[in-house]
Short mmCIF file of C-alpha atoms and ligand atoms in Angstrom, two decimals:
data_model
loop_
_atom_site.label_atom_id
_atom_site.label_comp_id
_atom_site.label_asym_id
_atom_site.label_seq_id
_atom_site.Cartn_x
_atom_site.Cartn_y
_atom_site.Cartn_z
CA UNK A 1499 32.82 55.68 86.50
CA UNK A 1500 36.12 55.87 88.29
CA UNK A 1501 39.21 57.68 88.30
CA UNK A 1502 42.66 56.38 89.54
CA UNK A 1503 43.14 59.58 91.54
CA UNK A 1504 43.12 60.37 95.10
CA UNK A 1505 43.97 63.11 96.71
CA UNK A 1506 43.01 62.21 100.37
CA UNK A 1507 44.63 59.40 102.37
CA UNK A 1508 45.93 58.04 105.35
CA UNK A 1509 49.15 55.98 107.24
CA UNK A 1510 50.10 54.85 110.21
CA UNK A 1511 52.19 58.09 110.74
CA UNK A 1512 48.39 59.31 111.38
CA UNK A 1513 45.71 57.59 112.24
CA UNK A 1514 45.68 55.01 108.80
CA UNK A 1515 46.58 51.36 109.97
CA UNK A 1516 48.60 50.55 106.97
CA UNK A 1517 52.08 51.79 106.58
CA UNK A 1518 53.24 54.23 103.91
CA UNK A 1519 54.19 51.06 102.06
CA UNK A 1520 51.39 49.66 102.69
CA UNK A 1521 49.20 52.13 101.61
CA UNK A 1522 50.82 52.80 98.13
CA UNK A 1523 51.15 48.98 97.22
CA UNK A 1524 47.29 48.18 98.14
CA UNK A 1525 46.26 51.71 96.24
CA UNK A 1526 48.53 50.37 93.44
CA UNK A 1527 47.01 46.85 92.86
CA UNK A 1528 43.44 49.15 92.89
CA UNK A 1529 44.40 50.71 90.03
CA UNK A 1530 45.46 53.90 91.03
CA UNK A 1531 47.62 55.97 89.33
CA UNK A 1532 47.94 59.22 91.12
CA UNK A 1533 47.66 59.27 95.29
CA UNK A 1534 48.60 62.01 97.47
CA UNK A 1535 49.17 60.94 100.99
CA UNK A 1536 47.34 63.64 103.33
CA UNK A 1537 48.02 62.20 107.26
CA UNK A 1538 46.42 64.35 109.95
CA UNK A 1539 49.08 67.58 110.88
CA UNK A 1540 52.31 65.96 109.53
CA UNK A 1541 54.40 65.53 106.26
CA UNK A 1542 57.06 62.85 107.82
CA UNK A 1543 55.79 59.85 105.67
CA UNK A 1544 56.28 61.78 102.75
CA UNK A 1545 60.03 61.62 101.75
CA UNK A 1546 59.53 57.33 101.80
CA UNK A 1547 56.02 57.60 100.30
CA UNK A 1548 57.92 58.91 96.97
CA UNK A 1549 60.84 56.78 96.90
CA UNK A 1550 58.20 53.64 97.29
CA UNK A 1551 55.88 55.25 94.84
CA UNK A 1552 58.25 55.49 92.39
CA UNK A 1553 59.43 52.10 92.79
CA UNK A 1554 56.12 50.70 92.23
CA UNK A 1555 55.40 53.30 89.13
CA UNK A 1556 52.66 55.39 91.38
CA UNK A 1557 52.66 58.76 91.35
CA UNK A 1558 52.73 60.38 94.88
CA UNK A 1559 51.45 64.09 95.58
CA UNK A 1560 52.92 65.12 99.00
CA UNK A 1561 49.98 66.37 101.30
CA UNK A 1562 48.74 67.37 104.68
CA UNK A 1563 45.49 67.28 106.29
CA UNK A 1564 45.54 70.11 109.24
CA UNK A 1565 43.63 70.44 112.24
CA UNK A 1566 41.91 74.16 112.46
CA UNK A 1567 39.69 75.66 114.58
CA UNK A 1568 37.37 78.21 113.30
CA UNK A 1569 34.53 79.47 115.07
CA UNK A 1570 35.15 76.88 117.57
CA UNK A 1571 34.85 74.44 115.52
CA UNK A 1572 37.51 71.67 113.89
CA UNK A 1573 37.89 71.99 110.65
CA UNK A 1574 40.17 69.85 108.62
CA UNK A 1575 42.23 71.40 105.50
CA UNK A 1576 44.33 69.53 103.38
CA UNK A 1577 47.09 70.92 101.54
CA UNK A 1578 48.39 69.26 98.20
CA UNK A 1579 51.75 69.28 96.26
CA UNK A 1580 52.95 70.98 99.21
CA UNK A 1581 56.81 71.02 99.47
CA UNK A 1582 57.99 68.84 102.13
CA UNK A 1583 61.27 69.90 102.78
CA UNK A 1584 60.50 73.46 103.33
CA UNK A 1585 61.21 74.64 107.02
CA UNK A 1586 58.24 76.95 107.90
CA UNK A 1587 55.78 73.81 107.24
CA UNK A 1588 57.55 71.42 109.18
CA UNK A 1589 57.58 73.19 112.40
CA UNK A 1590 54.36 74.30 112.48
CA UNK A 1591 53.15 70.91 111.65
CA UNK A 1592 55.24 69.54 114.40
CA UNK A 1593 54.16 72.43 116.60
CA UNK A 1594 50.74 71.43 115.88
CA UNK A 1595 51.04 67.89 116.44
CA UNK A 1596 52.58 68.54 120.24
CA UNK A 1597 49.36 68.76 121.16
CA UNK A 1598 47.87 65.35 120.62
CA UNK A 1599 49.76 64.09 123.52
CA UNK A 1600 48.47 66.22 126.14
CA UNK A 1601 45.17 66.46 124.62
CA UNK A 1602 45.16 62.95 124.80
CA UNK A 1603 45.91 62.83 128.55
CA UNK A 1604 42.74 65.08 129.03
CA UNK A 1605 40.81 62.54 127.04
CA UNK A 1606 41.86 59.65 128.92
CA UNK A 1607 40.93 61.40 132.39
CA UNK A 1608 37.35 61.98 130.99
CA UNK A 1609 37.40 58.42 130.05
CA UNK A 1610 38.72 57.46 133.62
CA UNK A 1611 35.49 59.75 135.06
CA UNK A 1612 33.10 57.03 133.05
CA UNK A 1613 34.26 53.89 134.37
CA UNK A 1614 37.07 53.41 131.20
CA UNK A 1615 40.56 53.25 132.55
CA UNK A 1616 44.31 53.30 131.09
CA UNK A 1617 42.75 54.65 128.08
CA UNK A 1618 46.15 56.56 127.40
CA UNK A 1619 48.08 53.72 127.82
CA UNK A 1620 45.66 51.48 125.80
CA UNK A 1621 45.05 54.14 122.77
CA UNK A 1622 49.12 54.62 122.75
CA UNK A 1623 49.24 51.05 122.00
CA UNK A 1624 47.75 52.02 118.89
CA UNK A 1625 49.58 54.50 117.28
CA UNK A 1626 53.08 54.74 115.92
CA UNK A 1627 54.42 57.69 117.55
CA UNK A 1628 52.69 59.67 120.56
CA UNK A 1629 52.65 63.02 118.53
CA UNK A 1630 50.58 61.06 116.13
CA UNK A 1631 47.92 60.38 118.58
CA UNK A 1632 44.27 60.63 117.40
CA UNK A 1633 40.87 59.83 118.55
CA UNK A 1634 40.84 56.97 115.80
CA UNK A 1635 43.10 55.57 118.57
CA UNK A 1636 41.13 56.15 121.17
CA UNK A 1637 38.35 54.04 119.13
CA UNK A 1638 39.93 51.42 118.32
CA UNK A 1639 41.11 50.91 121.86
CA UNK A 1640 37.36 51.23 123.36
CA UNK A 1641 36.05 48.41 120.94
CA UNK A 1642 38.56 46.34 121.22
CA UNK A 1643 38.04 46.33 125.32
CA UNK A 1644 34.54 45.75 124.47
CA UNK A 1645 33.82 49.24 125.58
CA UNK A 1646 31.64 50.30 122.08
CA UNK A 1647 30.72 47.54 119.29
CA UNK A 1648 32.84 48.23 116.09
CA UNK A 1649 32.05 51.60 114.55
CA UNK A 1650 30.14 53.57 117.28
CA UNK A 1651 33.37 54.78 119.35
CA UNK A 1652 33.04 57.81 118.13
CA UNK A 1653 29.22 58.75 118.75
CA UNK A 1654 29.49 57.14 122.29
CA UNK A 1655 32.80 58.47 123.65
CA UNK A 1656 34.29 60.79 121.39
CA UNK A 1657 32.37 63.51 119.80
CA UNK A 1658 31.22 67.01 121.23
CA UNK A 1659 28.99 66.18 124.06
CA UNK A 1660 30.15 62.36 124.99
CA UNK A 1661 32.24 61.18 127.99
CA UNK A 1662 35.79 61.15 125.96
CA UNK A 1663 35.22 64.90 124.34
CA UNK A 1664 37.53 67.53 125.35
CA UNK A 1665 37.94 70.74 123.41
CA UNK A 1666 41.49 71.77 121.53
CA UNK A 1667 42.52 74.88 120.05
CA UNK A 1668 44.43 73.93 116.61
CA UNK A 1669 46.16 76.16 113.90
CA UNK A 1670 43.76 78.95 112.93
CA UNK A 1671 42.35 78.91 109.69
CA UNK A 1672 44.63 82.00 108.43
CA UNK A 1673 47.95 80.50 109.38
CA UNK A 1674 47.05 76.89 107.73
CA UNK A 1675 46.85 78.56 104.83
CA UNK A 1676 49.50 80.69 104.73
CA UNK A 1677 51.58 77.49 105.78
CA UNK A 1678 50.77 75.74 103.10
CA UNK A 1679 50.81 78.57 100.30
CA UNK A 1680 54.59 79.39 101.94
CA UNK A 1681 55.20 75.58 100.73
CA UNK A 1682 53.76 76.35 97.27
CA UNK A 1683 50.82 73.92 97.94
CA UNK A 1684 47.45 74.50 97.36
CA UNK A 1685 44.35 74.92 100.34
CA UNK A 1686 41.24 72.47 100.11
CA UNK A 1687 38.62 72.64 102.41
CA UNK A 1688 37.84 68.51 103.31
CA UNK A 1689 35.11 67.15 102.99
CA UNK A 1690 32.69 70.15 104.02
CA UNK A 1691 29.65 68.07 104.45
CA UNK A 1692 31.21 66.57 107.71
CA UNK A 1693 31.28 69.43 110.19
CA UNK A 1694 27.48 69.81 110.36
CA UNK A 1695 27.38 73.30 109.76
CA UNK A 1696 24.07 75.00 108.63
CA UNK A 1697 24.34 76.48 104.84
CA UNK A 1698 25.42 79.96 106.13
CA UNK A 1699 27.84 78.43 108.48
CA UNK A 1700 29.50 76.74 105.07
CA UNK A 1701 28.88 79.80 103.21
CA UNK A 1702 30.83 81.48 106.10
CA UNK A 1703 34.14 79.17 106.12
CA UNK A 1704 34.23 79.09 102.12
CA UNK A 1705 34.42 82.87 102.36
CA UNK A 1706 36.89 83.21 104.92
CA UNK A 1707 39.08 80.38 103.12
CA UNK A 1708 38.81 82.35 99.65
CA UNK A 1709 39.71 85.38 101.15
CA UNK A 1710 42.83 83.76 102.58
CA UNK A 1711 43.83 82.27 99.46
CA UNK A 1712 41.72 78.85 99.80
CA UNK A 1713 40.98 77.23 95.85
CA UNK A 1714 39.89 74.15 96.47
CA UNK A 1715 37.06 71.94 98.36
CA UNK A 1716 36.17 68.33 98.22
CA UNK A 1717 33.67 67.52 96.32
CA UNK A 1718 33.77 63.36 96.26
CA UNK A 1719 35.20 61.93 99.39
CA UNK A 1720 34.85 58.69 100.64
CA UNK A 1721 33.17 60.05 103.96
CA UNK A 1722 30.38 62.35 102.23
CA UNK A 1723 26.94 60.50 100.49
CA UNK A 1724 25.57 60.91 96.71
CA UNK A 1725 23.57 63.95 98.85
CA UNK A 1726 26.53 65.52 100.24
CA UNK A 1727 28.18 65.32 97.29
CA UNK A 1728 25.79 66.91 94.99
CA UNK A 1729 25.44 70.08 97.64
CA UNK A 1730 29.42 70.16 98.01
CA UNK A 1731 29.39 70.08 94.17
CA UNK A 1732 27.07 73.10 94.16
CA UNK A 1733 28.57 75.62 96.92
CA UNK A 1734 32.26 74.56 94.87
CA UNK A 1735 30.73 75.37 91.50
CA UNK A 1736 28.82 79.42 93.16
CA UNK A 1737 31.51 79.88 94.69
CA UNK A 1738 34.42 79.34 91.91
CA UNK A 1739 36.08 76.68 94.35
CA UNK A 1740 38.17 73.84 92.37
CA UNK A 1741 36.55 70.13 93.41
CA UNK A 1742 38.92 67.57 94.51
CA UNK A 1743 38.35 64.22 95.17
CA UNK A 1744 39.84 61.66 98.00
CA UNK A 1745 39.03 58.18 99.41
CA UNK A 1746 39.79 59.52 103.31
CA UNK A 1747 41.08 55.99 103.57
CA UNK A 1748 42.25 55.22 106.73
CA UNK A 1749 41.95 51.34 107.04
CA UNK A 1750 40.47 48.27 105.58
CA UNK A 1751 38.43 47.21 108.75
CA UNK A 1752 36.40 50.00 108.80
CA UNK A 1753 33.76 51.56 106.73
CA UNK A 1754 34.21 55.15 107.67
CA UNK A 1755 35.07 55.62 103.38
CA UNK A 1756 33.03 53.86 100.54
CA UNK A 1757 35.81 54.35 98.24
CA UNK A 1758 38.62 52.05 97.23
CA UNK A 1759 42.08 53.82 98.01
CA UNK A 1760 43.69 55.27 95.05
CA UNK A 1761 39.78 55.66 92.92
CA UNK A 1762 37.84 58.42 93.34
CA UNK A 1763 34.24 58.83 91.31
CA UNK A 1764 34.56 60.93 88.17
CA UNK A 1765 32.76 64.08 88.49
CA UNK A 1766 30.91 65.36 85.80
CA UNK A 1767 32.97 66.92 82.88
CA UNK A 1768 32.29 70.48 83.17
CA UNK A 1769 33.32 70.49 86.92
CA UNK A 1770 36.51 72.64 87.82
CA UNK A 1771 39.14 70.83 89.35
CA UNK A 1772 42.04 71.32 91.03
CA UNK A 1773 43.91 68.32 89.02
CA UNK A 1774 45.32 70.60 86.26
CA UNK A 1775 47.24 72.42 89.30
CA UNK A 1776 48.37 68.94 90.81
CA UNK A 1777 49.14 66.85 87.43
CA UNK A 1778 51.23 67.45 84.79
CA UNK A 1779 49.42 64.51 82.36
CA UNK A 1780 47.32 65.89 79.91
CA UNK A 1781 43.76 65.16 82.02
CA UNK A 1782 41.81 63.99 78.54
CA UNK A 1783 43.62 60.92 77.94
CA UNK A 1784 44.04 59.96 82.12
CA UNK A 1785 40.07 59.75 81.86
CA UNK A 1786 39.44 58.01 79.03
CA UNK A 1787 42.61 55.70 79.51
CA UNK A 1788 41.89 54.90 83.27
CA UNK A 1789 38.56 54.39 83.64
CA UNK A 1790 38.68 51.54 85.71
P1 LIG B 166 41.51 63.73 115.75
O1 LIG B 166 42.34 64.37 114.66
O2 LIG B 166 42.34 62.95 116.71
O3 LIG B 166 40.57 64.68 116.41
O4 LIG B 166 40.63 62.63 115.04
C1 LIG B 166 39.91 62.93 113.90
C2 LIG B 166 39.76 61.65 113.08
O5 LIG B 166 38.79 60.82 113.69
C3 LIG B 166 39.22 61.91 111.70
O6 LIG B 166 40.26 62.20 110.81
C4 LIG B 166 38.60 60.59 111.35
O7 LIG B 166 39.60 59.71 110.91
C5 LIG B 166 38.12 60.09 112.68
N1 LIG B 166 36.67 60.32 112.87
C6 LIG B 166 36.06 61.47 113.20
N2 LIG B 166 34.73 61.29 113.33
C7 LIG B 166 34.52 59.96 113.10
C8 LIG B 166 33.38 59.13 113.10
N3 LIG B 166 32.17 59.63 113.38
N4 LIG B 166 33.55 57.82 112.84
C9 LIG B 166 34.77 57.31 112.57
N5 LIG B 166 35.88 58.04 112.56
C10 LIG B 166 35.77 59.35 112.81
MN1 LIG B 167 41.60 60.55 110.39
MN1 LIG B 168 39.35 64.78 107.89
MN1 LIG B 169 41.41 62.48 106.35
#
């Protein structure tokens, strides 16, 4: 059963491939209803995301997804119905984002070091803006020069321990937070199945989010399994975490997430979730309206 929400999503002002128009219109003619846009460390595409959104009768939920480091390890947390105007949020996003570039340039040098060169200049091709640079970029440069076959970029070159790693310090878990509660938004840990962390290692970061005002965790995202889901599901549920649920769509070429943008799966009815804080709609009649 699905539900034409999704709170996780990407556009070209990240690492998505489809623009902000794009990205509404194609989560539109899927039937969904209710999207917030989430790209990685930035709120830019936000202001034309609602003026298209409304145009085209979707609703749009300004997010983020931010880079953190805790315990040395990236961490992504999303923020939702965040305000983006407010001041505080902006810079420290853009703050943030500064680093891409430069981390970036370290990338491409460990490239160069295995044989791959102009892997700046090829990745750069990629993306819309330099601050926006990812290692999606990166990828889709090294299979297009025939460097990885489609969909192993990432475990040959660019994960801890290959050729194209390098290590970044992003915001700290503490101050993503606070930016986002400054913007009246809400803190959701994505998709915790992804960072292979042991049990205690998860039980560690959903304690130090809850103590820093954290409510939320994914439960159903398009990059986590049946398996993952069902153990998310559980630590959200001991805990007293609010689920949320997101495609992570980034593109149509890939299969990085199962789920159609703008659907989500329904979770089971006496799950907590953090849609009565994010839409106004009275939550009964979206489900058994919009079951698609
Ligand atoms: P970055 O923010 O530049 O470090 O890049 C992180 C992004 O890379 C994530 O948001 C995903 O979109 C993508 N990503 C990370 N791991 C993988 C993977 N194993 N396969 C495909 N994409 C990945
Ligand atoms: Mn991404
Ligand atoms: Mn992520
Ligand atoms: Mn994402």
């Amino acid at each position: 059963m699905l539900l034409p929400v999704d709170l996780h999503c990407h556009s070209t002002h990240s690492d998505g491939d489809l623009s902000v128009e794009e990205v509404i219109n194609l989560a539109k003619k899927n039937g969904g209803k209710y999207l917030a846009l989430t790209d990685h460390d930035t709120i830019n595409g936000i202001a034309l995301a609602k003026e298209h959104a409304s145009k085209v009768g979707l609703k749009l939920i300004a997010g983020v997804e931010i880079s953190v480091t805790w315990n040395e390890k990236l961490i992504h947390i999303l923020g939702l119905n965040v305000d983006e105007n407010n001041q505080n949020l902006q810079t420290n996003l853009n703050n943030l984002r500064a680093k891409r570039l430069t981390r970036g340039e370290r990338i491409s040098k460990e490239l160069a070091k295995a044989g791959i060169s102009n892997a700046l200049e090829g990745a750069l091709k990629y993306c819309q803006s330099p601050e926006s640079l990812s290692r999606t970029h990166f990828a889709r440069f090294l299979v297009d020069q025939g460097y990885a076959k489609p969909g192993r970029a990432f475990d040959k070159y660019l994960v801890p321990g290959k050729p194209g790693y390098v290590d970044e310090t992003w915001a700290s878990l503490a101050d993503a937070i606070s930016w986002i509660k400054s913007s009246n938004g809400i803190a959701v840990i994505a998709h915790p199945c992804r960072y292979n962390l042991k049990p205690e290692g998860l039980n560690n970061l959903v304690q130090d989010f809850k103590k820093l005002g954290g409510v939320g965790m994914e439960v159903v995202s398009g990059s986590h399994s049946k398996e993952d889901e069902s153990i998310a599901l559980k630590i959200a549920k001991s805990h007293g975490l609010l689920a949320s649920m997101g495609s992570d769509f980034h593109s149509q070429n890939d299969n990085y997430s199962h789920l159609k943008l703008g659907l989500t799966t329904q979770l089971p009815v006496d799950c907590k979730t953090v849609l009565p804080l994010i839409i106004e709609e009275d939550l009964n009649a979206l489900n058994a309206m919009e079951k698609v």
